[in-house]
Coordinates of C-alpha atoms and ligand atoms in Angstrom, one line a residue:
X1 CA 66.9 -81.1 194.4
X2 CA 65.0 -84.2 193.4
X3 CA 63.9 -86.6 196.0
X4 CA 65.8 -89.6 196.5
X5 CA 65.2 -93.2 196.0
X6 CA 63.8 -95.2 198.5
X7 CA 66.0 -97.9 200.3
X8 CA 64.7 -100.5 198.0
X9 CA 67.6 -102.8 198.2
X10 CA 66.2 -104.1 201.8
X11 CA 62.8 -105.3 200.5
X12 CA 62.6 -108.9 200.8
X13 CA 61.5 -111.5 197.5
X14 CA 57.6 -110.4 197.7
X15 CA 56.2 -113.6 199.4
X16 CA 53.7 -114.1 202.6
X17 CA 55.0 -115.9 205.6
X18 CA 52.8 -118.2 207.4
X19 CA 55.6 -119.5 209.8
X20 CA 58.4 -121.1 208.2
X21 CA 56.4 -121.2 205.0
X22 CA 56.5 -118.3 202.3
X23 CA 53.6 -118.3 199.9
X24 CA 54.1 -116.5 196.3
X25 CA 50.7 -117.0 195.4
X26 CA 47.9 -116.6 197.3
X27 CA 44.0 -115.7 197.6
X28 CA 44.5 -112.1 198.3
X29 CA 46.8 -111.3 194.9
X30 CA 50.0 -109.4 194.7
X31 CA 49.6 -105.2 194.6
X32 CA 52.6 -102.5 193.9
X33 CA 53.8 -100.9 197.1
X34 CA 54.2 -97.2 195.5
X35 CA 56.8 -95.0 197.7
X36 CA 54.8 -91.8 198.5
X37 CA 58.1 -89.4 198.1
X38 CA 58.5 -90.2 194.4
X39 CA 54.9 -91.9 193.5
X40 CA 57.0 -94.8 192.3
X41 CA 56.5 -98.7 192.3
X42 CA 59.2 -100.0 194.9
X43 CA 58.5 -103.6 194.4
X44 CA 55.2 -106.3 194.6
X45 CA 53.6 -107.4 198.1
X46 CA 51.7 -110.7 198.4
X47 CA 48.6 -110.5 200.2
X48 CA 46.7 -112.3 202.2
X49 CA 42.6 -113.0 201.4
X50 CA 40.8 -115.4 203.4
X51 CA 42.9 -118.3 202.5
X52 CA 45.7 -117.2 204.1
X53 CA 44.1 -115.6 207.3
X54 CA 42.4 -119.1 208.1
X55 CA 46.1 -120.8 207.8
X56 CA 47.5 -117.9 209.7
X57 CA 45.0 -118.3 212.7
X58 CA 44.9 -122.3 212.4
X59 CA 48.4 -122.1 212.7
X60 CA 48.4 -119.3 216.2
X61 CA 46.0 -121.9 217.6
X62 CA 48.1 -124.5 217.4
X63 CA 51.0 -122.7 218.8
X64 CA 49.6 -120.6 221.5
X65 CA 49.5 -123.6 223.9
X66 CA 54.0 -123.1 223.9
X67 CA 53.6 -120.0 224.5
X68 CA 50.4 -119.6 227.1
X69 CA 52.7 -122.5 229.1
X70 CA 55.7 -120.8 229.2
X71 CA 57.1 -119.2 232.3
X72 CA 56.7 -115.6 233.4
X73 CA 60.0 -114.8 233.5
X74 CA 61.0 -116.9 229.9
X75 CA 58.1 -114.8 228.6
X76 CA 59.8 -111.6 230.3
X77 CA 63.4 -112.3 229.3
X78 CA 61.8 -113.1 225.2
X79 CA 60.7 -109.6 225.2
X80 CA 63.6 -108.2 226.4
X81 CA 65.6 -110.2 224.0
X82 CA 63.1 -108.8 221.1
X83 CA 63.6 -105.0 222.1
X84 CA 67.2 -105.7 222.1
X85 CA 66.5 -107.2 218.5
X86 CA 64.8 -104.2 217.1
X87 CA 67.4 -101.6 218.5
X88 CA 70.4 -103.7 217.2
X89 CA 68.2 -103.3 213.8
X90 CA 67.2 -99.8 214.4
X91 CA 69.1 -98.6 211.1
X92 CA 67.3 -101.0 208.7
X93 CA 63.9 -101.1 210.4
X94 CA 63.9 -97.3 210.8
X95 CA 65.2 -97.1 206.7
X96 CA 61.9 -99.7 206.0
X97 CA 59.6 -97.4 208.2
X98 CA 60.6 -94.4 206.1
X99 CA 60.3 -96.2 202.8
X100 CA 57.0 -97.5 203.9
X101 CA 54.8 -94.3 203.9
X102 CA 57.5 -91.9 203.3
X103 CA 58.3 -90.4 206.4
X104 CA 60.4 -88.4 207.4
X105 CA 64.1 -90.5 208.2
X106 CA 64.9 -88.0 211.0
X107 CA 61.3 -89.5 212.6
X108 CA 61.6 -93.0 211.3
X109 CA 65.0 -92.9 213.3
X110 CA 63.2 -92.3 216.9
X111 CA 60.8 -95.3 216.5
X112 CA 62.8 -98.1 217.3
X113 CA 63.9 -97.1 220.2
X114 CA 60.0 -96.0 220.8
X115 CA 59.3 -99.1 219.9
X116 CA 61.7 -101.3 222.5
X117 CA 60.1 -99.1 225.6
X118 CA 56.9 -100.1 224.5
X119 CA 58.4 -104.0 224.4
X120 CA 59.8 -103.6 228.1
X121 CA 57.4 -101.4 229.6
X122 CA 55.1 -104.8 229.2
X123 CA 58.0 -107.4 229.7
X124 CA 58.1 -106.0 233.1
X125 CA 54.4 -107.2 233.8
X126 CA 55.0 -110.6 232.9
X127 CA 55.6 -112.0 235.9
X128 CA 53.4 -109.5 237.8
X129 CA 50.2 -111.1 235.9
X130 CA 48.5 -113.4 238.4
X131 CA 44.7 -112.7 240.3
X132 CA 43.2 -111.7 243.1
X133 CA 41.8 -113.8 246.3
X134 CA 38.2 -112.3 246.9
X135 CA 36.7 -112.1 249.9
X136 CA 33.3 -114.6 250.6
X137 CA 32.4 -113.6 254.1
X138 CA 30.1 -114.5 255.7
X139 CA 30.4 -117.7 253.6
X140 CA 33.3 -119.9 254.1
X141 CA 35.5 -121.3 251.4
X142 CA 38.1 -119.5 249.4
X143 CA 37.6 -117.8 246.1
X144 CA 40.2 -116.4 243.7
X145 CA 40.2 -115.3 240.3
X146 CA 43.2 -116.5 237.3
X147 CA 43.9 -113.6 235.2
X148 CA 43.8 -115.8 231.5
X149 CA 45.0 -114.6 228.3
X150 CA 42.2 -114.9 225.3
X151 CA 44.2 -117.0 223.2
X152 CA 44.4 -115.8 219.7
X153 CA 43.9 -112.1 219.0
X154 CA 43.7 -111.0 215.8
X155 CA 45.2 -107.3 215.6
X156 CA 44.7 -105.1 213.0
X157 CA 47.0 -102.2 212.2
X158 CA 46.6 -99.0 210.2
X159 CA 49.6 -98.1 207.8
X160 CA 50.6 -94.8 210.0
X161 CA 53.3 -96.0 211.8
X162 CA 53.8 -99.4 211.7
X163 CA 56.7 -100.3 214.2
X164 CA 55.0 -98.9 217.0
X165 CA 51.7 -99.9 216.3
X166 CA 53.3 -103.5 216.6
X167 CA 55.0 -102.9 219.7
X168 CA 51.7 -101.5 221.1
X169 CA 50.1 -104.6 220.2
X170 CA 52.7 -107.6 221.2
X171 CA 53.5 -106.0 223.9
X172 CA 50.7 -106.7 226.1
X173 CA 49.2 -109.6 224.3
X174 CA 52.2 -111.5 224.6
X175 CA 52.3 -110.3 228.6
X176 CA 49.5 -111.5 228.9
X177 CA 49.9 -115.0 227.3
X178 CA 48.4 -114.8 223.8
X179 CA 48.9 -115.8 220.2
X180 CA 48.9 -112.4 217.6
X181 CA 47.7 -112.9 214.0
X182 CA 48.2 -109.4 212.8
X183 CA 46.8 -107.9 209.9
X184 CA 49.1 -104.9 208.7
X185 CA 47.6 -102.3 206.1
X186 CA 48.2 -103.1 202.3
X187 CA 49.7 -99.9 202.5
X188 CA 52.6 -100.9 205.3
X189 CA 53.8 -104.1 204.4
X190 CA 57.0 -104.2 205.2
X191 CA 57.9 -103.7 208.7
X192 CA 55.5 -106.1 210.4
X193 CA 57.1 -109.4 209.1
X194 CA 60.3 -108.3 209.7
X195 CA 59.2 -107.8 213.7
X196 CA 57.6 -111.5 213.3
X197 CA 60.8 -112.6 212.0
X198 CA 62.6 -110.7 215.1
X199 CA 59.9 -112.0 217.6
X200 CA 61.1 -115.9 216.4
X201 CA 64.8 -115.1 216.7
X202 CA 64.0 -113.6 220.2
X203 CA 62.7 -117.0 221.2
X204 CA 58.7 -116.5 220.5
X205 CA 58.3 -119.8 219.6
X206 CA 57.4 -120.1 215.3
X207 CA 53.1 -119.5 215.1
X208 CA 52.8 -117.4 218.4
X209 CA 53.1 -114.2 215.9
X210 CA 51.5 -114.4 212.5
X211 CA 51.9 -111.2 210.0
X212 CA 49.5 -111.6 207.3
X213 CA 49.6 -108.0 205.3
X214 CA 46.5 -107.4 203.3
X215 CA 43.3 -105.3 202.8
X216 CA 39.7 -104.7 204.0
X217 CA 38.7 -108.6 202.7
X218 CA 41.8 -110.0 204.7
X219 CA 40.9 -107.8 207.6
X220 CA 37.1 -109.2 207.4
X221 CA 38.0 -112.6 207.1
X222 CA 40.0 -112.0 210.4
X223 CA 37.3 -110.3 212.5
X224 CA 34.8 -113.5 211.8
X225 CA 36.9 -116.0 212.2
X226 CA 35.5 -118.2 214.9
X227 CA 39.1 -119.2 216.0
X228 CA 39.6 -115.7 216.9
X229 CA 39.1 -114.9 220.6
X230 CA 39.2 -111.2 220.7
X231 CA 39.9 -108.5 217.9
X232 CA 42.2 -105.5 218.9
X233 CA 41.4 -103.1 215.7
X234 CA 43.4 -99.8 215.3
X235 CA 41.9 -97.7 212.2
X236 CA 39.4 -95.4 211.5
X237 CA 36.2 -94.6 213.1
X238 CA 34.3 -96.2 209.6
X239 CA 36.3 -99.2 209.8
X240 CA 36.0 -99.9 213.2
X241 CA 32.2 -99.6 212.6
X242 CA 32.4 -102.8 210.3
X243 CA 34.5 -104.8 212.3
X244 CA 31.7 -104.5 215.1
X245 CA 29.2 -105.3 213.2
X246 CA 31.3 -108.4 211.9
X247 CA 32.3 -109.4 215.2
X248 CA 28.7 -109.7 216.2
X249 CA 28.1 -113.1 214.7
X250 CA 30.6 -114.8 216.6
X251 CA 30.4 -112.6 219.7
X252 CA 33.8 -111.7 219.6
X253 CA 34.7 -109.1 222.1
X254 CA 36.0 -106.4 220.2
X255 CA 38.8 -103.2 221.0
X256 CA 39.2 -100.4 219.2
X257 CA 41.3 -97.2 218.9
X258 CA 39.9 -95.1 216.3
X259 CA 39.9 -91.8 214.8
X260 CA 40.3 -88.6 216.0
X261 CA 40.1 -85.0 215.9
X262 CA 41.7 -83.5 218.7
X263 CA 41.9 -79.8 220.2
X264 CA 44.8 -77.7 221.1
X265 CA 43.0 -75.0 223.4
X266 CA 45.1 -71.7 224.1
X267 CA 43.9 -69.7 226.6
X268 CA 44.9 -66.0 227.1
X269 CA 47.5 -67.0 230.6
X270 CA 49.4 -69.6 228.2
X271 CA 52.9 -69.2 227.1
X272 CA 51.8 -67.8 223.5
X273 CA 55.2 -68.7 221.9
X274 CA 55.3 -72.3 223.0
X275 CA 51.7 -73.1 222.7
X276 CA 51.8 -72.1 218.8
X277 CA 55.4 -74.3 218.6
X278 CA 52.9 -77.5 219.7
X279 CA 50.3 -76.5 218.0
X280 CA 52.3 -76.0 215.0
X281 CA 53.0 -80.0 215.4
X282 CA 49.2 -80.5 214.9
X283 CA 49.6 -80.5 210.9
X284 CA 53.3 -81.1 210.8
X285 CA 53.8 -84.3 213.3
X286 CA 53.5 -87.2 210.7
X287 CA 52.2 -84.9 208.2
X288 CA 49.0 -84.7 210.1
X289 CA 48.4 -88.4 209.9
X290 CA 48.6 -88.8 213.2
X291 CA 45.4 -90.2 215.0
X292 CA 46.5 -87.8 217.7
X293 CA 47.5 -84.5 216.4
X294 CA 45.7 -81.5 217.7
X295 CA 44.2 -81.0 214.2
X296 CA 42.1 -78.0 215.6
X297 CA 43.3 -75.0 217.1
X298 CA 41.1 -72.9 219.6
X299 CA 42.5 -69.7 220.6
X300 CA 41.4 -67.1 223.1
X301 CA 40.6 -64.0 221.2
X302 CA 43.0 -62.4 223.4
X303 CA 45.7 -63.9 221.7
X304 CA 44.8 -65.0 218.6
X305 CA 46.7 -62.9 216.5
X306 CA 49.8 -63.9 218.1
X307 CA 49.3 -67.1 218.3
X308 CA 48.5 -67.4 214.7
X309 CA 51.6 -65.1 213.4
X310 CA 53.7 -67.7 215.2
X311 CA 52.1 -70.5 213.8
X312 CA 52.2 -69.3 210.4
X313 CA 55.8 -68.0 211.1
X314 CA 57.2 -71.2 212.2
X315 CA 54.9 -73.3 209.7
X316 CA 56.8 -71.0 207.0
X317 CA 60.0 -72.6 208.4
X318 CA 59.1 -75.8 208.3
X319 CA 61.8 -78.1 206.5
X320 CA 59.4 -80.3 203.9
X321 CA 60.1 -82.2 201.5
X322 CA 62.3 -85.2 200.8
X323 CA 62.1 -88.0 203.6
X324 CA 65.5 -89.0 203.2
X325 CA 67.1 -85.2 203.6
X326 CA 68.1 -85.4 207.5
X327 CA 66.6 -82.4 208.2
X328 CA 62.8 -83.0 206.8
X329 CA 60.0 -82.6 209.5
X330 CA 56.9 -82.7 207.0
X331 CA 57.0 -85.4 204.4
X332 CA 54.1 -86.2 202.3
X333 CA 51.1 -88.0 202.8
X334 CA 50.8 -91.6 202.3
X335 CA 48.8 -92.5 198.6
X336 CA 47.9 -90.3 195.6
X337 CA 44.0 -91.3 197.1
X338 CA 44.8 -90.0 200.6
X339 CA 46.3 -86.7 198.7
X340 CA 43.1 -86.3 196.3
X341 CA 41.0 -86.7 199.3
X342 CA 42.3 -84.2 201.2
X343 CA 43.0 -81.4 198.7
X344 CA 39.5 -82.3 198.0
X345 CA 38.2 -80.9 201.1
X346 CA 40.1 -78.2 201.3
X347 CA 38.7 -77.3 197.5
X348 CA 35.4 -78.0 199.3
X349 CA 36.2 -75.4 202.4
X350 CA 37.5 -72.9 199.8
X351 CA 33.9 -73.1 198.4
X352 CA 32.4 -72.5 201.4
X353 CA 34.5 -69.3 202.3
X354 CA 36.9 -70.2 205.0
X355 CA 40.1 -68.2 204.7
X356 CA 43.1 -69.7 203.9
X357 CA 46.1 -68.4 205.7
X358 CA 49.0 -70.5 203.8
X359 CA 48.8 -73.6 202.1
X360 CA 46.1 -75.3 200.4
X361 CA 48.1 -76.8 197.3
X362 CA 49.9 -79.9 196.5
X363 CA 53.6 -79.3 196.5
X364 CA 55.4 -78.8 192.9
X365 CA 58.4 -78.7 191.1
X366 CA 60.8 -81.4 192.6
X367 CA 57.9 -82.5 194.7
X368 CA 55.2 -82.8 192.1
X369 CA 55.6 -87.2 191.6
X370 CA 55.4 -87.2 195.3
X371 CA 52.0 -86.9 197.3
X372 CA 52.8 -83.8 199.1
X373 CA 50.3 -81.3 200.3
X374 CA 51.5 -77.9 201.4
X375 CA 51.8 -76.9 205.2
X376 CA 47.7 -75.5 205.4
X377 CA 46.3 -73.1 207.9
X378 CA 42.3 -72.4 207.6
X379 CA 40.9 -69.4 209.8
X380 CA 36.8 -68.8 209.9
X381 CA 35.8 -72.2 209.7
X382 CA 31.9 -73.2 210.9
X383 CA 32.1 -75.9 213.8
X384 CA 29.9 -78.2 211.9
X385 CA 32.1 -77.8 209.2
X386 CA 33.4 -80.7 207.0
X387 CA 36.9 -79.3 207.9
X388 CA 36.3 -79.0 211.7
X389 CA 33.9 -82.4 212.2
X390 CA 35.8 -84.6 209.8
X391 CA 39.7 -86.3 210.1
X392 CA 41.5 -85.1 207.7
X393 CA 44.8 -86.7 207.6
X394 CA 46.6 -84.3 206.3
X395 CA 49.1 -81.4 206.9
X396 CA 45.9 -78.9 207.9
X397 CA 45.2 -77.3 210.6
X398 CA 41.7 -75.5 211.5
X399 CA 41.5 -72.2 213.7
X400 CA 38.8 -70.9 215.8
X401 CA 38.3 -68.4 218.6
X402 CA 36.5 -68.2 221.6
X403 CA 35.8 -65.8 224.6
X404 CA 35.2 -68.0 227.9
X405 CA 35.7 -71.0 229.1
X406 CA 32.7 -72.1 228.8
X407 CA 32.7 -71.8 225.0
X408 CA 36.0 -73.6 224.6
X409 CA 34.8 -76.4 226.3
X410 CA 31.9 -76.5 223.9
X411 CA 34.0 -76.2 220.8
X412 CA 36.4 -78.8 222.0
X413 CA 34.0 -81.7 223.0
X414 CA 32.1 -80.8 219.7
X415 CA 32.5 -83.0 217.4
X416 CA 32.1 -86.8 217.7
X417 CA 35.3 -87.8 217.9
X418 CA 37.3 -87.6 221.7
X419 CA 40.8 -89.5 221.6
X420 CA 43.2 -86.5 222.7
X421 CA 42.8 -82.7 223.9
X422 CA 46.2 -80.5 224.1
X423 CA 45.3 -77.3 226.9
X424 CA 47.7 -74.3 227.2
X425 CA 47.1 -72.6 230.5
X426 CA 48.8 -71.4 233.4
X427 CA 45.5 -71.3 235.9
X428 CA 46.0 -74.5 237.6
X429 CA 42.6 -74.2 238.7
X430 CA 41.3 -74.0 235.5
X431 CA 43.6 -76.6 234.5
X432 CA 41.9 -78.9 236.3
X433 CA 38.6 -77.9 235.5
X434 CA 38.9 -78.2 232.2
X435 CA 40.5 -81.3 231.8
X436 CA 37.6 -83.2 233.8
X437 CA 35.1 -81.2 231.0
X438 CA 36.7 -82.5 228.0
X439 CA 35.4 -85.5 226.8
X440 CA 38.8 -87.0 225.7
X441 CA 40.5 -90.1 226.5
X442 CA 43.6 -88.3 227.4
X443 CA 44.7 -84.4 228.2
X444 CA 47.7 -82.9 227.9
X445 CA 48.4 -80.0 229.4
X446 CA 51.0 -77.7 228.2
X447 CA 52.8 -80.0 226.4
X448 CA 52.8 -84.3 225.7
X449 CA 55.3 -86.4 226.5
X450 CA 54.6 -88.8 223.2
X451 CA 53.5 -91.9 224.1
X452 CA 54.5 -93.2 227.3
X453 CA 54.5 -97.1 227.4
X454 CA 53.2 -96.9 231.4
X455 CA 49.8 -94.3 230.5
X456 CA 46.4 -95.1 229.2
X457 CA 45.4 -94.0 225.6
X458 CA 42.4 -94.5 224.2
X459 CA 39.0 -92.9 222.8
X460 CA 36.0 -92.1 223.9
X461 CA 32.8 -91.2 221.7
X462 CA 33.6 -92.3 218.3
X463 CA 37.3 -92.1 218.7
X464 CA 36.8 -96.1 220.4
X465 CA 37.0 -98.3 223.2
X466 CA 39.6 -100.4 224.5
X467 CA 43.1 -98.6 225.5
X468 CA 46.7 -99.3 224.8
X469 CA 49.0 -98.4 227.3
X470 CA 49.9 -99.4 230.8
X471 CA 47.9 -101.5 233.0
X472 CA 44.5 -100.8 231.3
X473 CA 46.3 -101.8 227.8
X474 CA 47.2 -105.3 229.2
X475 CA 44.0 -105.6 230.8
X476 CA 42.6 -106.0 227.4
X477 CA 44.4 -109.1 226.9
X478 CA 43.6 -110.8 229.9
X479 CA 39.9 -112.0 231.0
X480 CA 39.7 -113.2 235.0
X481 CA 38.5 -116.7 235.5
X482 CA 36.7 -117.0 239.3
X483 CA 37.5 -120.0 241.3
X484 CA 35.2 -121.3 244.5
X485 CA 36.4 -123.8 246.7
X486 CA 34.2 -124.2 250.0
X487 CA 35.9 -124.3 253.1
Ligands
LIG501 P1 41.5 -97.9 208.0 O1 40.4 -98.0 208.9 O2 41.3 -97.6 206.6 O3 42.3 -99.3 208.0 C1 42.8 -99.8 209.3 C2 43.1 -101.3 209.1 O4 41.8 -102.0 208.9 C3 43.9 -101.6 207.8 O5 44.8 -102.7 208.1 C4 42.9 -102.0 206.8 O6 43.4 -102.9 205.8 C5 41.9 -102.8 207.7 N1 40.5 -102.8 207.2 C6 39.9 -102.1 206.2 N2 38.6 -102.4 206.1 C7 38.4 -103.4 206.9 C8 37.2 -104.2 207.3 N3 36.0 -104.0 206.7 N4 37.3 -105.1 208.2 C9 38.5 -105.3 208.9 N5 39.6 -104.6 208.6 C10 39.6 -103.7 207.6 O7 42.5 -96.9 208.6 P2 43.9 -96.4 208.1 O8 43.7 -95.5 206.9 O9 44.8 -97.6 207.8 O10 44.6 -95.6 209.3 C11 44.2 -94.3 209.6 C12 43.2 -94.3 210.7 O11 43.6 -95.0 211.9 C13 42.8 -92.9 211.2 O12 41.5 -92.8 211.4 C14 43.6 -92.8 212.5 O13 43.1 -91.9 213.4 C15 43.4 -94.2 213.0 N6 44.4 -94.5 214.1 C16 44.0 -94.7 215.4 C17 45.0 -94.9 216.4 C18 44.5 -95.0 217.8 O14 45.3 -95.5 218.6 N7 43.4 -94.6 218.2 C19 46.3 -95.1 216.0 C20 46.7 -95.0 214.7 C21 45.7 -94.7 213.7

């Protein structure tokens, strides 16, 4: 059956809003969005260059001051009123989320209501921000600390899944009491202005929430502006390099949450049949493009073979295809570059002898205008492979064995990424063990719970710093302020 047209019909007249005002022509130019289901034009964006991004964070400045002013529990009940938004738009945003990067609509329908947790998970701290009184003895006087917002962050977002990515970030920046310019991904422009639109309608008052869409130049421009008083970057590890390095000027402090390259590691006690079903998820979920899919899958020899047959039965089962068919899991991959690239490295793994257990192609026949890559499955792969070092984005997943524990630790903390480790065990001792060995900013163990608004996640190595996520992800938005008064 050929794939069906995107939802185009709920794209707005291209234009860039920088609060009430829509600009059609602007320093960053206008570029196609192409729907990655059909490789089709859906309709023109208007980007943002440097122009825009210096009225977008003039503009935050001059509006934080409403919003850094406002009560804790106006700031609490304008959250709440903005989840409620997005679930009472759940259809359309979820139809604009799918028509974005072309994923699948039986995922794009769980992220608004993903997204609204995220929204009052943090509404909740908003009146629970406040300080500490610190203790002076043996010197007399009182001293406290104010927990301050920044003022105006500038967020940038990757294109992988844009309505949570929002709610990750104006969720705790506007706990906390800042202004948001946010830079979506030339790639994803859709969704994020419609949530600034939302945030406004909610009661955010009109500047607190900027959406600027555009690329790298846009994002640059962002990172240096002096106006800017912390940068919250999601993207990869490369990128996140070069905002550093053009933070540095100003000093600006700096979070990221970067690439990675996690580990599913099976061991011999696990429940075989269930550990291959998440596994499976490391290629599938998001068509790989997740920045925490278990991308690599370590298997006790023991059980390798079974583990393997399941994945490759399952994987074989795998409804892909066609976004908008209710029961596609795997979609395709975002642009015709990201599909190149990866089909690219698998031509380059194929070279260097790895065996290919299924996949390896890009999709054809009805799904030949799309940017689809097969379902992949690569056995005998060198750990300082390409394959195994480097994200790949993609729907691949790498296999290798090991026989102790010691050696699975090894393979897992070997590369130089550490965002997420998945472990399959039944040995609660060893449970434990290994999850303090694994350098990973999270690990889940024997299955993950998605993304809870209330936990930690972050990287550590080159998968980042910084974390979104509960307490720690509003402390990034906050900096204490100490107060002396002698007694
Ligand atoms: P990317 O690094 O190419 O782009 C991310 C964002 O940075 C985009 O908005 C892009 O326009 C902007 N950008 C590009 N060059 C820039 C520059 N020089 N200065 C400032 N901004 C610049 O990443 P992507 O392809 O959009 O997203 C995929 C990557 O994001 C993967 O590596 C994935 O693992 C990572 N990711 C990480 C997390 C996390 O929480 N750790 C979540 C989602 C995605």
């Amino acid at each position: 059956m050929p794939v069906a047209e995107p939802a185009a019909h709920l794209l707005d007249k291209p234009a860039l809003w920088i609060g009430p005002e829509a600009l059609t022509e602007t320093s960053g130019g206008r570029i196609a969005h192409v729907y990655a289901a059909t490789g089709r034009p859906t309709g023109e964006v208007v980007l943002a260059g440097p122009a825009e991004i210096d009225a977008a964070v003039s503009l935050a400045r001059a509006a934080w001051p409403q919003w850094r002013d406002a009560t804790a529990d106006a700031r609490r009940d304008t959250l709440l009123r903005l989840a409620d938004l997005i679930v009472a738009q759940a259809a359309e945003l979820s139809q604009l989320q799918s028509l974005e990067i072309g994923l699948p609509v039986q995922l794009a329908r769980q992220m608004p209501a993903l997204a609204a947790d995220q929204l009052r998970y943090y509404a909740g701290w908003c009146d629970k921000v406040g300080g500490d009184v610190v203790p002076t003895w043996p010197i007399r006087g009182l001293d406290y600390t104010l927990d301050e917002p920044y003022g105006v962050v500038g967020g940038i977002i990757p294109w992988n899944g844009t309505l949570m990515a929002m709610a990750q970030l104006l969720g705790p920046a506007l706990a906390a009491g800042n202004a948001v310019v946010v830079k979506p991904s030339e790639l994803a422009p859709f969704v994020a202005p419609r949530i600034a639109r939302l945030a406004v309608q909610a009661g955010v008052p009109e500047g607190v929430v900027v959406v600027v869409p555009g690329g790298a130049e846009a994002g640059r421009a962002l990172v240096a502006h002096p106006e800017v008083d912390k940068v919250h970057f999601t993207g990869s590890t490369a990128t996140g390099r070069a905002v550093l390095a053009a933070a540095a000027p100003t000093l600006t402090p700096v979070a990221l949450e970067l690439g990675g390259k996690s580990a599913h590691l099976v061991f011999g006690d696990a429940d075989v049949r269930f550990a291959a079903r998440i596994a499976m998820s490391g290629a599938v979920a998001l068509a790989g493009q997740g920045c925490a899919n278990g991308t690599r899958l370590l298997v006790h020899e023991s059980v390798r073979e079974q583990i393997v047959e399941t994945v490759l039965a399952r994987l074989r089962r795998v409804p892909f295809g066609d976004p908008a068919n209710e029961r596609t899991v795997l979609g395709p991959v975002v642009s015709e570059a990201s599909c190149r690239r990866i089909l690219g490295v698998l031509a380059r793994a194929r070279a260097e002898g790895v065996t290919l257990l299924t996949g390896g192609d890009r999709a054809g026949g009805d799904l030949a205008d799309g940017f689809f890559v097969e379902p992949t499955v690569v056995a005998d792969v060198a750990p300082d492979s390409e394959l195994v070092q480097e994200e790949i984005f993609g729907p691949v997943l790498t296999v290798q064995t090991f026989g102790s524990e010691e050696e699975a630790i090894a393979l897992a903390n070997g590369t130089r990424y550490g965002l997420g480790a998945y472990l399959h065990t039944n040995d609660l001792r060893r449970t434990h063990r290994v999850a303090r060995a694994l350098a990973s900013g999270s690990v889940w163990v024997n299955g993950a719970p998605g993304l809870l608004p209330s936990a930690p996640f972050g990287g550590v190595k080159q998968s980042g710093f910084g974390r979104i996520g509960g307490v720690a992800g509003l402390r990034e938005f906050l900096r204490p302020k100490n107060v002396w008064i002698p007694a």
